[in-house]
PDB file of C-alpha atoms in Angstrom:
ATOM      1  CA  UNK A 397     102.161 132.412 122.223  1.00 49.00           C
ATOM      2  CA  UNK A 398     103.391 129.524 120.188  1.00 63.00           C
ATOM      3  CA  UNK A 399     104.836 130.364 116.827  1.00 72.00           C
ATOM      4  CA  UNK A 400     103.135 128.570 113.819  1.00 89.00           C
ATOM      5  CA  UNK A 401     103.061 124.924 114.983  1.00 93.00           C
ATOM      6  CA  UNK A 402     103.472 123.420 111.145  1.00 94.00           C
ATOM      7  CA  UNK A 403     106.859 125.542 110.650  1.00 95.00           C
ATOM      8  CA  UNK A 404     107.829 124.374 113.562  1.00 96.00           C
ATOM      9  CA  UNK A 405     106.864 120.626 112.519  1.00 97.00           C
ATOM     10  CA  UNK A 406     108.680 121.613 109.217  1.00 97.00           C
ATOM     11  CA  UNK A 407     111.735 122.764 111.010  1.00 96.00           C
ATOM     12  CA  UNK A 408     111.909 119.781 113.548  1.00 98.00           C
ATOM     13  CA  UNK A 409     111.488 117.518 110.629  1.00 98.00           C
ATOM     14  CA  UNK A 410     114.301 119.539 108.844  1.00 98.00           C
ATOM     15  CA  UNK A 411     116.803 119.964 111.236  1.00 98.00           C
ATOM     16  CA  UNK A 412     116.438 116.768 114.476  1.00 98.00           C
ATOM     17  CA  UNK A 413     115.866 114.343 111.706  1.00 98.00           C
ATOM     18  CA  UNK A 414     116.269 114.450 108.196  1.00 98.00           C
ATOM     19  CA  UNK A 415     120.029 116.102 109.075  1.00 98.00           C
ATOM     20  CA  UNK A 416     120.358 112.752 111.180  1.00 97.00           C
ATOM     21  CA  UNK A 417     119.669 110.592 108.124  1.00 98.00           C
ATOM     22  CA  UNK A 418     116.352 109.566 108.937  1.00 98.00           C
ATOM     23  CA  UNK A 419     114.815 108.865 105.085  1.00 98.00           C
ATOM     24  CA  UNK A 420     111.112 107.089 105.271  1.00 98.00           C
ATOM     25  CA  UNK A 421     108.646 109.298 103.334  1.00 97.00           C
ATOM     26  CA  UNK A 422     106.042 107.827 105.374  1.00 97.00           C
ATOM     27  CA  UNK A 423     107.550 108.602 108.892  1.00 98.00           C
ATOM     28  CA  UNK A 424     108.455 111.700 107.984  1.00 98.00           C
ATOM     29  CA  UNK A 425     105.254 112.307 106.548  1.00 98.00           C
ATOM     30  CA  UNK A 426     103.620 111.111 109.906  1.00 98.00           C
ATOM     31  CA  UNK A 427     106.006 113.642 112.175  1.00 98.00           C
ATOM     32  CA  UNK A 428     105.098 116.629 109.751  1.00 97.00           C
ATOM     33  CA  UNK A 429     101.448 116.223 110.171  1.00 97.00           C
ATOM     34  CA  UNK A 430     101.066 114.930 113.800  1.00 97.00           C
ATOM     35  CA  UNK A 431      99.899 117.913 116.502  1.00 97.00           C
ATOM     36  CA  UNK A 432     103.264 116.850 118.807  1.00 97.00           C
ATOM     37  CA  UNK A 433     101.985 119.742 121.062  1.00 96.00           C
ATOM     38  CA  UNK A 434      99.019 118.173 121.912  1.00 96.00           C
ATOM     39  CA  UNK A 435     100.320 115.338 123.371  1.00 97.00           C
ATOM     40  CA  UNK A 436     102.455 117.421 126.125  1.00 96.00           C
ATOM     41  CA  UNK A 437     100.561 119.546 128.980  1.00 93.00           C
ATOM     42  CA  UNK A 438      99.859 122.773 127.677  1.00 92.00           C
ATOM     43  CA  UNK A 439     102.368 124.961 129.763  1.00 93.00           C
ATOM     44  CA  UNK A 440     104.957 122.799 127.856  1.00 94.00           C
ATOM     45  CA  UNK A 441     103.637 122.984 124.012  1.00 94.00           C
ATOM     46  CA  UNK A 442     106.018 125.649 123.195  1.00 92.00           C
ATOM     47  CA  UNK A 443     109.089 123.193 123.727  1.00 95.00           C
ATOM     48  CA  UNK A 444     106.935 120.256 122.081  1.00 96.00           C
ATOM     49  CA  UNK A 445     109.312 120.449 118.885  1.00 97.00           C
ATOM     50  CA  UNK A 446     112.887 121.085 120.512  1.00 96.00           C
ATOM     51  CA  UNK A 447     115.475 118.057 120.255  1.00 97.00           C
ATOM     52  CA  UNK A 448     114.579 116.363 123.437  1.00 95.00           C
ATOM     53  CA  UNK A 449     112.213 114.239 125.590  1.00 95.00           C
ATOM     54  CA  UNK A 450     109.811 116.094 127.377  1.00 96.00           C
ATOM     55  CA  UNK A 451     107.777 114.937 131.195  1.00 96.00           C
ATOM     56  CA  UNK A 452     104.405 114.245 130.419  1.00 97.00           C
ATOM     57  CA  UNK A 453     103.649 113.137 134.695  1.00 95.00           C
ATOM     58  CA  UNK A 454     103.437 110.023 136.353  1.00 95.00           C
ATOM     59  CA  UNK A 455     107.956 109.758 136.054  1.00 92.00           C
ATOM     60  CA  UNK A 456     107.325 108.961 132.546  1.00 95.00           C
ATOM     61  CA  UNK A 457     108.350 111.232 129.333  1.00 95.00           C
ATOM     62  CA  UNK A 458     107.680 112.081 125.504  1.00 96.00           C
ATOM     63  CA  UNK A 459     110.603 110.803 123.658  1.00 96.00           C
ATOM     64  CA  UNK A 460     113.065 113.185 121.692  1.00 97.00           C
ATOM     65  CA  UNK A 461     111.795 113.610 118.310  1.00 98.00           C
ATOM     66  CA  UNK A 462     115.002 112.067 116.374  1.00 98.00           C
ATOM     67  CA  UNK A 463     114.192 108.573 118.929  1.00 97.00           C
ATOM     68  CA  UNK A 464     110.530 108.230 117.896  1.00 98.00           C
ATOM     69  CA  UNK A 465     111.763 108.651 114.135  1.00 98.00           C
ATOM     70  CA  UNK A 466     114.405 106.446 114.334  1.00 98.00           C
ATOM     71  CA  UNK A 467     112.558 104.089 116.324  1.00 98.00           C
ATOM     72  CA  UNK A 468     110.085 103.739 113.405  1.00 98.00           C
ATOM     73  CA  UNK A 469     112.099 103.620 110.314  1.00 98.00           C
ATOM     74  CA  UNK A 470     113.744 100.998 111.889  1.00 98.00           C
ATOM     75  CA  UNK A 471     110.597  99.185 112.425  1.00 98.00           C
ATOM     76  CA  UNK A 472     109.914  98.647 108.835  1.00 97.00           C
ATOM     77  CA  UNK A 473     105.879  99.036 109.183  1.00 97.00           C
ATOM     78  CA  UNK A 474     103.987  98.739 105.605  1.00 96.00           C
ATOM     79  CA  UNK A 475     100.457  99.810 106.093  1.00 97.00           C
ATOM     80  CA  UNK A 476      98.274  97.163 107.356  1.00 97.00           C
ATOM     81  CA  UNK A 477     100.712  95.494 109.784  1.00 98.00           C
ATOM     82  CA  UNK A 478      99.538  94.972 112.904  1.00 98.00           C
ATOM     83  CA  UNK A 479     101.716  96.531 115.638  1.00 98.00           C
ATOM     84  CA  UNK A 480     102.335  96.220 119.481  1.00 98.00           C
ATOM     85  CA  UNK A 481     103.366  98.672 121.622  1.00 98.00           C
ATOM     86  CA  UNK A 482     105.054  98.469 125.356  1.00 98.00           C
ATOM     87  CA  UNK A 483     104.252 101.882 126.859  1.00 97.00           C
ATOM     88  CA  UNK A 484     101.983 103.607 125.649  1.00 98.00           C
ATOM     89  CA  UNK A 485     103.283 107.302 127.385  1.00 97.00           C
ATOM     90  CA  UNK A 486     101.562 110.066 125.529  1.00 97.00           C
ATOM     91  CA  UNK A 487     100.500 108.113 122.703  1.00 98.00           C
ATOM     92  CA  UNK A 488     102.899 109.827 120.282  1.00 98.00           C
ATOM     93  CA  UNK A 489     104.694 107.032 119.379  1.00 98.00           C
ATOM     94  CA  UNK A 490     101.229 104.938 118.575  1.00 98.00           C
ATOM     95  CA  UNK A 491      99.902 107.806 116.217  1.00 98.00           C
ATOM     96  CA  UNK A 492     102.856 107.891 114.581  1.00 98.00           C
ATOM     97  CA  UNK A 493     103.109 104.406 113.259  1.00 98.00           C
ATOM     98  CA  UNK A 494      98.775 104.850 112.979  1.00 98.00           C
ATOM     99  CA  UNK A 495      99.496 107.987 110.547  1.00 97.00           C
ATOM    100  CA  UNK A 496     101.989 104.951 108.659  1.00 97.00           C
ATOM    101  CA  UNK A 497      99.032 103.343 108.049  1.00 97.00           C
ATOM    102  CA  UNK A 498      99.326 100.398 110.855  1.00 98.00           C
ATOM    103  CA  UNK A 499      96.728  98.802 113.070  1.00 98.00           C
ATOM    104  CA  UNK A 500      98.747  99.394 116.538  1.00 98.00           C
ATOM    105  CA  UNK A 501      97.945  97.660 119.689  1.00 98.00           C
ATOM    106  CA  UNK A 502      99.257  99.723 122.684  1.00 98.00           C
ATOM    107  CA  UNK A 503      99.778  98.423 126.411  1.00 98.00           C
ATOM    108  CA  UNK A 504     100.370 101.299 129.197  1.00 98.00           C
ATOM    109  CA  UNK A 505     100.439 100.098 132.874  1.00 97.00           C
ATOM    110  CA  UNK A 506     100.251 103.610 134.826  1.00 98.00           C
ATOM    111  CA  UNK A 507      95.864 104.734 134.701  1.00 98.00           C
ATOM    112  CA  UNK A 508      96.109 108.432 134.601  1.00 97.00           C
ATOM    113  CA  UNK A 509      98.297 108.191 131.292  1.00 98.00           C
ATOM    114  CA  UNK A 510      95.890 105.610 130.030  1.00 98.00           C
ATOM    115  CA  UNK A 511      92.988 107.329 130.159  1.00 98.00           C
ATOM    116  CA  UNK A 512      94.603 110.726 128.857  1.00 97.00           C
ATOM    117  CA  UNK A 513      95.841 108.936 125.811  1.00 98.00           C
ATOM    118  CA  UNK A 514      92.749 106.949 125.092  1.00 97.00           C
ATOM    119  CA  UNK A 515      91.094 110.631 124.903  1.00 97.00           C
ATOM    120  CA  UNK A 516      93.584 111.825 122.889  1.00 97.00           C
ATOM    121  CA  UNK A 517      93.006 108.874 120.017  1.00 97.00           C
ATOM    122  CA  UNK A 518      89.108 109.322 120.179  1.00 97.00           C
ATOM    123  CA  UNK A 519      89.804 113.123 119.912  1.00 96.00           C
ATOM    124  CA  UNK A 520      91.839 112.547 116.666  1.00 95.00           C
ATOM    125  CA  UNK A 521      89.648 109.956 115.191  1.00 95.00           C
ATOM    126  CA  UNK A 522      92.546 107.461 115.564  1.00 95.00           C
ATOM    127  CA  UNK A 523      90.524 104.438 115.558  1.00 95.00           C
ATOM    128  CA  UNK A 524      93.228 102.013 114.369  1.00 96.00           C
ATOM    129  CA  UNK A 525      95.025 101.989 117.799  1.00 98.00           C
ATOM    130  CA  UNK A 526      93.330  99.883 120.402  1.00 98.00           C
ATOM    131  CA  UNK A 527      94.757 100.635 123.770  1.00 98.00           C
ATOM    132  CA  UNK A 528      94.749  97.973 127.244  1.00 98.00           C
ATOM    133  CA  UNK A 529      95.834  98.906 130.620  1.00 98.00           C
ATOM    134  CA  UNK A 530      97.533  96.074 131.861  1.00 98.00           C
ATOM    135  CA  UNK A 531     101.793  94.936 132.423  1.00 97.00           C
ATOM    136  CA  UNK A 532     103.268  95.303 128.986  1.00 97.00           C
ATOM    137  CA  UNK A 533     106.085  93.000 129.671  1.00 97.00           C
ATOM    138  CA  UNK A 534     103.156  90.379 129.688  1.00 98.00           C
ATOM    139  CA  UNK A 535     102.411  91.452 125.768  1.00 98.00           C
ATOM    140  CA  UNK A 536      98.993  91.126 124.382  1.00 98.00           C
ATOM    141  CA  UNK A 537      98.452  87.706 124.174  1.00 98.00           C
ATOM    142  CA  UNK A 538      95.051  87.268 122.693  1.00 97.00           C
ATOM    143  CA  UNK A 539      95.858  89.606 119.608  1.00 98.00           C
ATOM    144  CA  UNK A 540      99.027  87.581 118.920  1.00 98.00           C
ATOM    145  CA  UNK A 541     100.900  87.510 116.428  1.00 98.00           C
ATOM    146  CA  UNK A 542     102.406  91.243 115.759  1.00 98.00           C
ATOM    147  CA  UNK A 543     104.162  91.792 112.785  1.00 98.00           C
ATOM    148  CA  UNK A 544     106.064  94.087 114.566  1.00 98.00           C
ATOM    149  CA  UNK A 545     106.870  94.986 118.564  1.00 98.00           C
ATOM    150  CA  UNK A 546     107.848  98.610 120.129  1.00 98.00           C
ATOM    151  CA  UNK A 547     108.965  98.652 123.613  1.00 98.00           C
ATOM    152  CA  UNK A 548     109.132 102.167 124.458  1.00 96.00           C
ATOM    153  CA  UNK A 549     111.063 101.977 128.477  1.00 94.00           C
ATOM    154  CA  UNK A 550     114.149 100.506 129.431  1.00 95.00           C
ATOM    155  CA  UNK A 551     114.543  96.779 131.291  1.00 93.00           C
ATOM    156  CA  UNK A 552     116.838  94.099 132.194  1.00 94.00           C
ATOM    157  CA  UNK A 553     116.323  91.599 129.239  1.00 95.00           C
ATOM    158  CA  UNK A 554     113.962  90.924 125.904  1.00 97.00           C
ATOM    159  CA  UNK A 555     110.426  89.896 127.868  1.00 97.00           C
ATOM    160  CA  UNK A 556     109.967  86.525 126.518  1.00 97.00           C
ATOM    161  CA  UNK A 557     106.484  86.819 125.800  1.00 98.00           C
ATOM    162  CA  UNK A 558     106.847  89.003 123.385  1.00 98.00           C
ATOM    163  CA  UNK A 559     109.438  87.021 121.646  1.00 98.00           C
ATOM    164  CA  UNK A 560     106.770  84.617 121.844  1.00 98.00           C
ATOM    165  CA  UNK A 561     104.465  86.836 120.570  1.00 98.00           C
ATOM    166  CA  UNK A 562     106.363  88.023 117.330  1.00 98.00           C
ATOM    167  CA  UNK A 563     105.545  86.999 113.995  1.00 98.00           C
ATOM    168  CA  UNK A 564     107.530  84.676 111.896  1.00 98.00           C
ATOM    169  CA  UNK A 565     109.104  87.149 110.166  1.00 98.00           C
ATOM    170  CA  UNK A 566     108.848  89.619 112.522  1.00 98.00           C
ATOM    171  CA  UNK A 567     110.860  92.927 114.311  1.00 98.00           C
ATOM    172  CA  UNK A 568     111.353  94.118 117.474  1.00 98.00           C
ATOM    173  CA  UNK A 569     112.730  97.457 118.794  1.00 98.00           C
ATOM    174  CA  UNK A 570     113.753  97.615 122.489  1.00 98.00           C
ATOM    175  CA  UNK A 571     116.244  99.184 124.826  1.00 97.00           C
ATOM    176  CA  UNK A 572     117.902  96.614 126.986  1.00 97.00           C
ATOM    177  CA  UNK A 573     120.701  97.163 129.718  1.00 93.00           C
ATOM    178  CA  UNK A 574     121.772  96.286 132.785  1.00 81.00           C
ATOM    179  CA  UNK A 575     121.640  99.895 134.443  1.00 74.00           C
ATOM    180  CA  UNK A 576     118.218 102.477 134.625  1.00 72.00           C
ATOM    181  CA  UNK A 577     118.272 105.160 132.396  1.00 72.00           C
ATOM    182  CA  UNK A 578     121.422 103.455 129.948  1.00 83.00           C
ATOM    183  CA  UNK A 579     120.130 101.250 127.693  1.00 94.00           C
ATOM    184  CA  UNK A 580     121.475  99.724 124.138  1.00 96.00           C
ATOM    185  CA  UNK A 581     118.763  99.721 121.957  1.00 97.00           C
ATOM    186  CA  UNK A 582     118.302  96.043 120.602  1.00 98.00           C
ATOM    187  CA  UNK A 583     116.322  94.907 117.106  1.00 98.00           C
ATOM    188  CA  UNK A 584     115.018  91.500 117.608  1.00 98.00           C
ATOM    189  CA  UNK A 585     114.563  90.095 114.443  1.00 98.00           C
ATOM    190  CA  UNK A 586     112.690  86.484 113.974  1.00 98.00           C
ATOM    191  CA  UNK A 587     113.029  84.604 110.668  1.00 97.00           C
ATOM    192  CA  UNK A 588     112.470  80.748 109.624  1.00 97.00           C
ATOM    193  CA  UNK A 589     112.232  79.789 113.123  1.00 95.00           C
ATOM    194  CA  UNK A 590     115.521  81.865 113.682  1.00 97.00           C
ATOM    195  CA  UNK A 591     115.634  84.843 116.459  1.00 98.00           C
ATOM    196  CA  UNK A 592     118.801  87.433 116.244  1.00 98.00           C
ATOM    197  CA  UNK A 593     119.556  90.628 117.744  1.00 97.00           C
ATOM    198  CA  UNK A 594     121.629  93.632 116.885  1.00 97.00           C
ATOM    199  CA  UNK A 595     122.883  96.547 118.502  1.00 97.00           C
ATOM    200  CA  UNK A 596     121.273  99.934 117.267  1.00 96.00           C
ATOM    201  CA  UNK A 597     123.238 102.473 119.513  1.00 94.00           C
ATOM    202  CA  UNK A 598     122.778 103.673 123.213  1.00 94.00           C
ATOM    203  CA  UNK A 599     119.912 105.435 124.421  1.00 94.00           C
ATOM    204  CA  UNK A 600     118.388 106.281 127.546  1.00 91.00           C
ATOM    205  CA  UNK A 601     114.780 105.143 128.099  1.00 93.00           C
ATOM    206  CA  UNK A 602     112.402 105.441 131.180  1.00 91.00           C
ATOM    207  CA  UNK A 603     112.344 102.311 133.284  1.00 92.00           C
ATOM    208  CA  UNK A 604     110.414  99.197 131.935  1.00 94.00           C
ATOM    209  CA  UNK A 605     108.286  97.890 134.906  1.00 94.00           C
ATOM    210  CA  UNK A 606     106.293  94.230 135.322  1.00 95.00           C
ATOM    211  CA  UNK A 607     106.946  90.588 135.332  1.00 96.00           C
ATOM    212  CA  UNK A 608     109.750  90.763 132.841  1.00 95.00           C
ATOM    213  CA  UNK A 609     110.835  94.028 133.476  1.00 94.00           C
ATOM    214  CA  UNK A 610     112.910  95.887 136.630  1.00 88.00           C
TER     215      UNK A 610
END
């Protein structure tokens, strides 16, 4: 049996990411109140809030806690912004900035993981993420512009259509490397016209497949 999953929301909060410097109220906030252990199969909930990424099928995984936190401080999301997302997963990462108070737009290429998460949003009244089965390399081009961009896998370069597809200003989070599995994690930032990047750290992401991915 699974010890009281708040405390251990509390304690996950406490020690994975506030101890890591993680400071936004409002993801913090989000990672307290999410159900984490819903979004894993139930023979893993009990090791939904240790520090690491979990398999949720399909070769793909729930990211470590401290990632998805850092991921979306670094984001900068006020409530209201409109949001893509490359990956969708689990959905985690999508209720999470949804719980910030931002309309997010999520793209997930694999079915099976499609359909579980678009369950999983009805089932928590999470109507202000709108999910699309399709190659999230590609973007979603008839919703553009997005305020900001989450790529939540690993490829080869920045897709260009999502560049594209980023508002003027706008931020982008992605992992980027030349090898599977080692990735630098890149913010894409596009101001004036202007597009920059800057290194965030290494990380290690599931593979980013389609047109502009491996």
């Amino acid at each position: 049996m699974m010890v009281d999953p708040v405390r251990l929301r509390e304690r996950m909060v406490r020690d994975q990411i506030q101890a890591r410097g993680v400071t936004d109220k409002r993801v913090l906030a989000a990672m307290r109140e999410l159900p984490r252990h819903t979004f894993v199969e139930e023979a893993l909930a009990c090791k939904a809030y240790g520090d690491g990424p979990l398999p949720i099928g399909e070769g793909q995984t729930i990211s470590q806690p401290y990632i998805v936190a850092l991921m979306s401080e670094l984001l900068q999301v006020e409530p209201g912004m409109k949001v893509l997302e490359i990956g969708t997963g689990s959905g985690y990462q999508a209720a999470v900035l949804a719980h910030m108070g931002a309309d997010v737009y999520t793209v997930e290429r694999i079915k099976k993981l499609f359909h579980a998460a678009r369950k999983r949003f009805m089932d928590m009244r999470l109507f202000s993420v709108k999910l699309k089965l399709d190659d999230g390399t590609m973007g979603w081009p008839e919703e553009a512009p997005f305020d900001r961009i989450i790529v939540t896998a690993g490829g080869p370069e920045v897709p260009g259509p999502l560049v594209d597809q980023l508002a003027d200003p706008g931020r982008m989070l992605i992992p980027v490397g030349e090898s599977r599995r080692n990735q630098t994690l890149i913010l894409v930032e596009k101001k004036d016209g202007q597009v920059t990047r800057e290194d965030k750290g290494g990380v290690a992401f599931v593979d980013l497949v389609g047109s502009h991915g491996w």
